[in-house]
Coordinates of C-alpha atoms and ligand atoms in Angstrom, one line a residue:
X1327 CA 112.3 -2.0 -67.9
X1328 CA 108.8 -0.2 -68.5
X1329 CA 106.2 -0.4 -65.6
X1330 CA 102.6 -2.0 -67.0
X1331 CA 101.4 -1.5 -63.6
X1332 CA 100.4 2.4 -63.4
X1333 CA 97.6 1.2 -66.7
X1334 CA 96.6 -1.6 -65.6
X1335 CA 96.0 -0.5 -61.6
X1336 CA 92.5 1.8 -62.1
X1337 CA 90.1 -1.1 -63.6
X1338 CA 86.5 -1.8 -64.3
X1339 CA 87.6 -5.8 -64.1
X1340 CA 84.4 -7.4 -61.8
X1341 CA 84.7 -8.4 -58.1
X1342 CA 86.2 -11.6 -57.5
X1343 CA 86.1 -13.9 -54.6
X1344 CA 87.7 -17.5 -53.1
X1345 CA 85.9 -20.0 -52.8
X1346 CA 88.2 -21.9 -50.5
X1347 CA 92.3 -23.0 -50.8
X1348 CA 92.9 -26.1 -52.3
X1349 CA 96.8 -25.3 -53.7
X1350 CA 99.3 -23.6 -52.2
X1351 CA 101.9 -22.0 -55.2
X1352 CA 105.1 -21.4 -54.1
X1353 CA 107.6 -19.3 -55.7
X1354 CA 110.5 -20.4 -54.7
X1355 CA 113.2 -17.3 -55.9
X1356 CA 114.0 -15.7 -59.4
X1357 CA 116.8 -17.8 -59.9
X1358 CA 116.9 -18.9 -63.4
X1359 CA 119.5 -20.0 -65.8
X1360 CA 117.4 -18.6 -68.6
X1361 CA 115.8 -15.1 -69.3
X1362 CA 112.7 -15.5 -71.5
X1363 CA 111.0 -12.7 -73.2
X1364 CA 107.5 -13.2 -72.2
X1365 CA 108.9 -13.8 -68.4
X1366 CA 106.2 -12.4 -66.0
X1367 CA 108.6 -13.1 -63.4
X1368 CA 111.6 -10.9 -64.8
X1369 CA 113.4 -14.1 -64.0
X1370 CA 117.4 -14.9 -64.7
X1371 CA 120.8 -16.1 -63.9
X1372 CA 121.4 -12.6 -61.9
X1373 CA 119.1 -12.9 -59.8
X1374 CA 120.0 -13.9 -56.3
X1375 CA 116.3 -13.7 -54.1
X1376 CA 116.1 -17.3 -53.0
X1377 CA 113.0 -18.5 -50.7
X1378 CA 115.1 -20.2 -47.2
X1379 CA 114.0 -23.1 -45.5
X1380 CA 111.9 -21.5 -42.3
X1381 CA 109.8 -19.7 -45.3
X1382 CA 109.5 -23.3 -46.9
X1383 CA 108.6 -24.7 -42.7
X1384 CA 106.2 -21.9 -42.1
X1385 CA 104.5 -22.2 -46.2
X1386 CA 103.9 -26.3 -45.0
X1387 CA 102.7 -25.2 -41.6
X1388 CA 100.0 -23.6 -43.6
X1389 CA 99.5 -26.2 -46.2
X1390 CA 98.7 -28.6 -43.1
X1391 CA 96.4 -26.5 -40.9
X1392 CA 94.2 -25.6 -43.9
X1393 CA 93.9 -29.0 -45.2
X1394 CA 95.6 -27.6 -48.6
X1395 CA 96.2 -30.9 -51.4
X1396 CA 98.6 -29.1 -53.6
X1397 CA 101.9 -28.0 -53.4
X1398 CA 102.7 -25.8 -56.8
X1399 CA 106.1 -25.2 -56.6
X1400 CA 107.8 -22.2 -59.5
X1401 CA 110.4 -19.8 -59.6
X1402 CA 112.4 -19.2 -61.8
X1403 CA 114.0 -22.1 -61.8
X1404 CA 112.8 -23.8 -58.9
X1405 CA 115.1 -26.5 -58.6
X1406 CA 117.9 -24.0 -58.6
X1407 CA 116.8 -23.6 -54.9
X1408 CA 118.9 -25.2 -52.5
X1409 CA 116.3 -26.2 -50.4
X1410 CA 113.9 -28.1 -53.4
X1411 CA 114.8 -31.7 -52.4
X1412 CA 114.4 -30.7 -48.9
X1413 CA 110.6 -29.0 -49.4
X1414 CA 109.7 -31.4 -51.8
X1415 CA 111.1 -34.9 -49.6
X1416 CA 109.0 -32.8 -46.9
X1417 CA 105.7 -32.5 -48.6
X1418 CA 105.6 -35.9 -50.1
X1419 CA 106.0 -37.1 -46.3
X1420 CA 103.0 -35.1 -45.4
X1421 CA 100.7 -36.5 -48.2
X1422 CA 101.1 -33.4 -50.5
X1423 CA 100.7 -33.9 -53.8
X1424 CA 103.6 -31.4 -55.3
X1425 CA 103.9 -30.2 -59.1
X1426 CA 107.1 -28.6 -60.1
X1427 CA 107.0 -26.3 -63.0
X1428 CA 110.7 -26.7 -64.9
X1429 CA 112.0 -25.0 -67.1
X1430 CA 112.8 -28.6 -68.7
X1431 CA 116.6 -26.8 -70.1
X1432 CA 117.4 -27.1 -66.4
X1433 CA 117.9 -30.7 -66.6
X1434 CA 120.3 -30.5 -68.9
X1435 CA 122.3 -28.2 -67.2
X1436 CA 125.4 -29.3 -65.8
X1437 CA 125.1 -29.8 -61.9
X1438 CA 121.5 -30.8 -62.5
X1439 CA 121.5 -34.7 -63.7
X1440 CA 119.7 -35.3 -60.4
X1441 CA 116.9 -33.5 -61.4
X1442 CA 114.9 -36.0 -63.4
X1443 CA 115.6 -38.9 -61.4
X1444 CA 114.9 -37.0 -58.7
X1445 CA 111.2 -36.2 -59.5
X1446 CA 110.2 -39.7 -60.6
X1447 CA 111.5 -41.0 -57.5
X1448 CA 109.2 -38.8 -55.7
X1449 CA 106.1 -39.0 -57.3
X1450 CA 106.1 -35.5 -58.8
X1451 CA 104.1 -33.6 -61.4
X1452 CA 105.9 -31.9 -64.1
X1453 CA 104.6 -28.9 -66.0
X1454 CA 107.5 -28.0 -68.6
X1455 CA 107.2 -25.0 -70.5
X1456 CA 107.6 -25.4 -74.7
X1457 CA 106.4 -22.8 -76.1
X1458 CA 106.3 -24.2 -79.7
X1459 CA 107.1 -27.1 -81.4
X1460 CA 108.9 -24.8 -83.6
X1461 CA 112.9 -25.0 -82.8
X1462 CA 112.9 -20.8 -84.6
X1463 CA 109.7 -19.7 -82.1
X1464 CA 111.1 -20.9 -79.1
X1465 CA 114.6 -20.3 -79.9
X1466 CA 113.6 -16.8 -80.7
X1467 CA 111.4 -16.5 -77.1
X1468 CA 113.7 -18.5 -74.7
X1469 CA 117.2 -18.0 -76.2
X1470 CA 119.9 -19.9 -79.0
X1471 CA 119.7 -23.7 -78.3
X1472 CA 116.7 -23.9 -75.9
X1473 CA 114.1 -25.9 -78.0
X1474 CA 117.1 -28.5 -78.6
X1475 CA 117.9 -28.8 -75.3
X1476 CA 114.2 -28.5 -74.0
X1477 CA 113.6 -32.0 -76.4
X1478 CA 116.4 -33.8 -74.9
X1479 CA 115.2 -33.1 -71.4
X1480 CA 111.3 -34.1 -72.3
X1481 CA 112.9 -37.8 -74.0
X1482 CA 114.8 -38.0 -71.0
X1483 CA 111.5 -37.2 -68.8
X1484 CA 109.9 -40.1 -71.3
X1485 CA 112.6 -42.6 -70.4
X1486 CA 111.6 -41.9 -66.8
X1487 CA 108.3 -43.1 -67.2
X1488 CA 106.9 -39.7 -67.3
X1489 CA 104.1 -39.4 -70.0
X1490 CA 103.6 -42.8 -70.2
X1491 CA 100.0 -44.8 -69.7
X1492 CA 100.0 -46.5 -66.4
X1493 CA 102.8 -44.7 -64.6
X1494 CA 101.5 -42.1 -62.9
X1495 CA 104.2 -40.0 -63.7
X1496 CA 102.3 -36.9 -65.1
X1497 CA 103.9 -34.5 -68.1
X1498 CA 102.1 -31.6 -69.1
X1499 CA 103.2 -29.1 -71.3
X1500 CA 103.0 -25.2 -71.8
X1501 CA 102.5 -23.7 -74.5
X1502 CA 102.0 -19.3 -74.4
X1503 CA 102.2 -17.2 -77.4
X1504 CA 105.4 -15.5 -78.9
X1505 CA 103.8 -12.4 -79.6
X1506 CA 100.9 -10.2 -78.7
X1507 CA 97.8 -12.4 -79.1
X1508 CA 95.5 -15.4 -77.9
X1509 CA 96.9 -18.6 -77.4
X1510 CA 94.8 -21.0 -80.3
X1511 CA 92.2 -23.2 -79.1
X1512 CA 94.4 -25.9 -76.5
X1513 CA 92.6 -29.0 -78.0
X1514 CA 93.3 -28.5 -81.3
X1515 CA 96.8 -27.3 -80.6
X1516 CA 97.6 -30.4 -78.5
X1517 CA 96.9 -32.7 -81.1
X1518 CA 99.6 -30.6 -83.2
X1519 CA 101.7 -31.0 -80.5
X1520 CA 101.1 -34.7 -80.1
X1521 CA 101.4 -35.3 -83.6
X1522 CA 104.6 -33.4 -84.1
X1523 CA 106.7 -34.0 -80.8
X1524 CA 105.7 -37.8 -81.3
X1525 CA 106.8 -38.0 -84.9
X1526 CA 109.8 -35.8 -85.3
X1527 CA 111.4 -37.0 -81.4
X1528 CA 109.1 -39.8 -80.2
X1529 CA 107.9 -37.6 -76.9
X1530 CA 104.5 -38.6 -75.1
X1531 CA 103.2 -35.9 -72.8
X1532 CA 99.7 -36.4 -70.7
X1533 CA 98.2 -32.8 -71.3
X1534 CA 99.4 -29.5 -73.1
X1535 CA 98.2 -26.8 -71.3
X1536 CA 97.8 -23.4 -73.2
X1537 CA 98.1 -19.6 -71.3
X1538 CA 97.7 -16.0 -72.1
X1539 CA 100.7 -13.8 -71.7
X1540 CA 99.8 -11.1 -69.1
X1541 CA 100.4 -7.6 -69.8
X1542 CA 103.4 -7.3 -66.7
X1543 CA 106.8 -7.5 -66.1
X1544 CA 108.9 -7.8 -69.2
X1545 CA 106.3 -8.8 -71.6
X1546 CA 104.3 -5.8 -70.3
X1547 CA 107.4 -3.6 -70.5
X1548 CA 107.8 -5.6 -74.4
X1549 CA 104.5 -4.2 -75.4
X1550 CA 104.4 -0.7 -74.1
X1551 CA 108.2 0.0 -75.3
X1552 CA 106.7 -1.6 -78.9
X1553 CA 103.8 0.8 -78.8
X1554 CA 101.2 -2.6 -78.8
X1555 CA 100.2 -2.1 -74.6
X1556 CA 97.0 -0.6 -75.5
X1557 CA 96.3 -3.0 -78.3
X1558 CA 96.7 -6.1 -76.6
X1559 CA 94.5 -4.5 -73.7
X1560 CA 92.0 -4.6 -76.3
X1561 CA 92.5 -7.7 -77.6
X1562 CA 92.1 -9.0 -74.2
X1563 CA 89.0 -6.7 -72.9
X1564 CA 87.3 -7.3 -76.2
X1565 CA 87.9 -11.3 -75.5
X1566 CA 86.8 -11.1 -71.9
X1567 CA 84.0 -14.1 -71.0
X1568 CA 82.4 -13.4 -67.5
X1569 CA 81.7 -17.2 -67.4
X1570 CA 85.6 -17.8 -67.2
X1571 CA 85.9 -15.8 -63.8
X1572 CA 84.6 -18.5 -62.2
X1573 CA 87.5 -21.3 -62.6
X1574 CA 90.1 -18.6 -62.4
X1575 CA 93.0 -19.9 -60.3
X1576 CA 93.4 -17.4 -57.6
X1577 CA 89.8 -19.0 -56.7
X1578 CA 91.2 -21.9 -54.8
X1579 CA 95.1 -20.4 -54.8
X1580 CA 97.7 -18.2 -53.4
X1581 CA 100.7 -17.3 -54.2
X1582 CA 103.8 -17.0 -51.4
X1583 CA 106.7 -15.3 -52.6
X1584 CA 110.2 -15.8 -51.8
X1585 CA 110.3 -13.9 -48.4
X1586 CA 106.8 -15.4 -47.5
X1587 CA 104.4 -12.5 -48.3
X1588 CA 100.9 -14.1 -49.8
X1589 CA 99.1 -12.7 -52.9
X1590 CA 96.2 -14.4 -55.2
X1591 CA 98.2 -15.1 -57.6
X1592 CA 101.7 -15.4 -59.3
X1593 CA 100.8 -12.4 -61.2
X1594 CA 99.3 -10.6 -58.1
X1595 CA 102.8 -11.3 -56.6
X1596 CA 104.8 -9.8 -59.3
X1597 CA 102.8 -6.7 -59.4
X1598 CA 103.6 -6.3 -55.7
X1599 CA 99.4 -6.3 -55.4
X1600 CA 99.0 -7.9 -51.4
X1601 CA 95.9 -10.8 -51.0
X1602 CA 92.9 -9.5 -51.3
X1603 CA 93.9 -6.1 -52.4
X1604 CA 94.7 -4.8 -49.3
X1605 CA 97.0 -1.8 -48.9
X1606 CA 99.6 -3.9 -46.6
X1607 CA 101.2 -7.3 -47.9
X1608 CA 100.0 -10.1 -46.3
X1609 CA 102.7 -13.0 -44.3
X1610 CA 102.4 -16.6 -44.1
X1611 CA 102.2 -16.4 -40.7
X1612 CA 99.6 -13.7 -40.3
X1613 CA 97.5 -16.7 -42.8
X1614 CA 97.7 -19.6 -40.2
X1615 CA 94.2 -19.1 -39.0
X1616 CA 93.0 -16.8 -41.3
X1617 CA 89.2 -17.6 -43.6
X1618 CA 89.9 -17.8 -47.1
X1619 CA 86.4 -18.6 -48.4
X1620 CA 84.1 -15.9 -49.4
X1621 CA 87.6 -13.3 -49.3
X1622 CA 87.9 -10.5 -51.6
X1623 CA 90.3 -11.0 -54.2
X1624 CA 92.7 -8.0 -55.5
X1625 CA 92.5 -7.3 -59.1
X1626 CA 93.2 -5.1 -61.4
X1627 CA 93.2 -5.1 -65.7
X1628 CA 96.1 -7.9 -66.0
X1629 CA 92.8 -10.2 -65.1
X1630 CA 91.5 -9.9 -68.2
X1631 CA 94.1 -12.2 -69.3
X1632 CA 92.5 -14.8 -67.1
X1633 CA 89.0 -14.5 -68.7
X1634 CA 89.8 -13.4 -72.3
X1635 CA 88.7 -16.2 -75.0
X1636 CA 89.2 -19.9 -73.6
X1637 CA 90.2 -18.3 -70.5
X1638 CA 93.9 -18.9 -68.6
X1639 CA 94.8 -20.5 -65.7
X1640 CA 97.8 -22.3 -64.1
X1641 CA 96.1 -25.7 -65.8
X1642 CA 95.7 -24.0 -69.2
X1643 CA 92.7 -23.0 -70.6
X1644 CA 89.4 -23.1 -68.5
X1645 CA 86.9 -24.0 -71.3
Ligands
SF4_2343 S1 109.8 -17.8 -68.3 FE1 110.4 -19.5 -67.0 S2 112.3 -20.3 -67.9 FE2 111.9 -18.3 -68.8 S3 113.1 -16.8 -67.5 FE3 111.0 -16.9 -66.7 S4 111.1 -18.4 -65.1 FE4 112.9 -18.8 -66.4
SF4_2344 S1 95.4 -12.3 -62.6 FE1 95.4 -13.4 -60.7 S2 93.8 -12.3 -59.5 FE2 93.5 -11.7 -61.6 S3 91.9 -13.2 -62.4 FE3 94.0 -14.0 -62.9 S4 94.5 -15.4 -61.2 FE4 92.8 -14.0 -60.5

């Protein structure tokens, strides 16, 4: 795989700094049963780094002492983790609110028919990634028989309750573009989506959240070995908005990785890029007392895919 990171370390991207923690995002290993193009995360079945449960102990510690409200729990496949019922039973206990980002194919894996139920029972947001409403586009992105499978587990989600008026039971969607641009405007596009997914398979969803593909990992290592890096660099520099920097995630988030090292963000993480852009990563346990509000944040030219156009966030689009 091709390394983004030696063009996108020396930037001109503007100072950033937190304005306080408010989510804790958790990445809970790079376990994954599929191995998307676009992955930032460079996820997949082969991969065996798996967060354990004093990481998971020490991450809540945190969570408590710093009055954190959100639990935002990813992977790979996150509930591929042994330990997922365990941190999420745990975090509901203590008042968290937790959101699980599936992969919604992992419900219809075999072995994982507790998934669903599992998550309604406990009160837990969903953010399932479907890239398309297009069987070809994600098919092409995620792998043969995903979008298929993807639609069963969203109509199982639906039979849960989740989607639905009145339940509480919240369903967004992701949508991130197959290719090297913008994501389309996310209002416009979720009415497609609502109108599609409702006629065609009778799903309800409560949001659709649209991101930018960041210029890392494999897609990164996609558009340099496709000649586009510098391209899509300018498609994102050319898009930037300074207004956007202000609701960017890593804001009021960090990201712990699987061994418990903190970073600003997912992206942050998977660039190896410590909190704060410091030359040392950062634990969970050095964090405990630690002031997050006013902190520098590390960053680098894979921001601009925070601030380009609508902007891009782990809620979708910012404007
Ligand atoms: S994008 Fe999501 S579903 Fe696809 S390989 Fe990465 S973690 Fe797994
Ligand atoms: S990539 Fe991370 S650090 Fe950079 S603006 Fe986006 S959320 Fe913040």
């Amino acid at each position: 795989m091709r390394d983004s990171w030696p063009r996108l370390r020396v930037s001109d991207f503007p100072a950033l700094h937190r304005s306080g923690l408010a989510t804790l995002q958790m990445n809970l290993g790079y376990l994954c049963n599929l191995s998307c193009i676009h992955c930032h995360v460079d996820a997949g079945p082969h991969r065996t780094e798996l967060m354990d449960r004093a990481t998971m102990e020490l991450a809540l510690q945190l969570a408590q002492r710093r009055g954190v409200a959100t639990l935002d729990v990813t992977g790979g496949s996150p509930e591929m983790n042994p330990d997922f019922r365990w941190l999420v039973e745990r975090a509901r206990a203590l008042g968290l609110q937790v959101i699980d980002r599936c992969n919604p194919t992992i419900i219809e894996e075999p072995g994982y028919e507790w998934v669903a139920p599992f998550l309604a029972a406990h009160g837990v947001a969903v953010i399932a990634s479907l890239p398309c409403y297009s069987e070809a586009n994600v098919d092409e992105q995620r792998g043969d028989g995903v979008f298929v499978a993807s639609i069963r587990a969203l109509q199982r989600l639906n039979a849960l309750g989740y989607g639905q008026p009145g339940t509480g039971l919240v369903l967004n969607l992701i949508y991130n573009p197959n290719g090297a641009f913008l994501p389309p405007p996310q209002d416009e596009l979720e009415q497609e989506y609502r109108h599609l997914l409702g006629r065609r398979f009778g799903i309800v969803f409560t949001q659709l959240f649209t991101l930018a593909n960041m210029p890392i990992k494999r897609f990164g290592s996609w558009l340099i070995s496709k000649g586009k890096f510098d391209e899509y660099m300018g498609t994102l520099r050319a898009a930037h908005r300074l207004e956007n920097a202000a609701g960017v995630m890593c804001r009021t988030l960090i990201s712990v990785d699987y061994q418990g090292y903190v970073y600003d963000c997912d992206f942050n993480q998977m660039l190896r890029l410590p909190l704060g852009g410091a030359a040392t990563p950062r634990h969970l346990r050095d964090l405990l007392e630690a002031p997050f509000e006013g902190a520098p944040i590390g960053v680098a030219d894979h921001c601009y895919g925070c601030t380009a156009g609508q902007g891009s966030s782990c809620g979708g689009a910012l404007r």
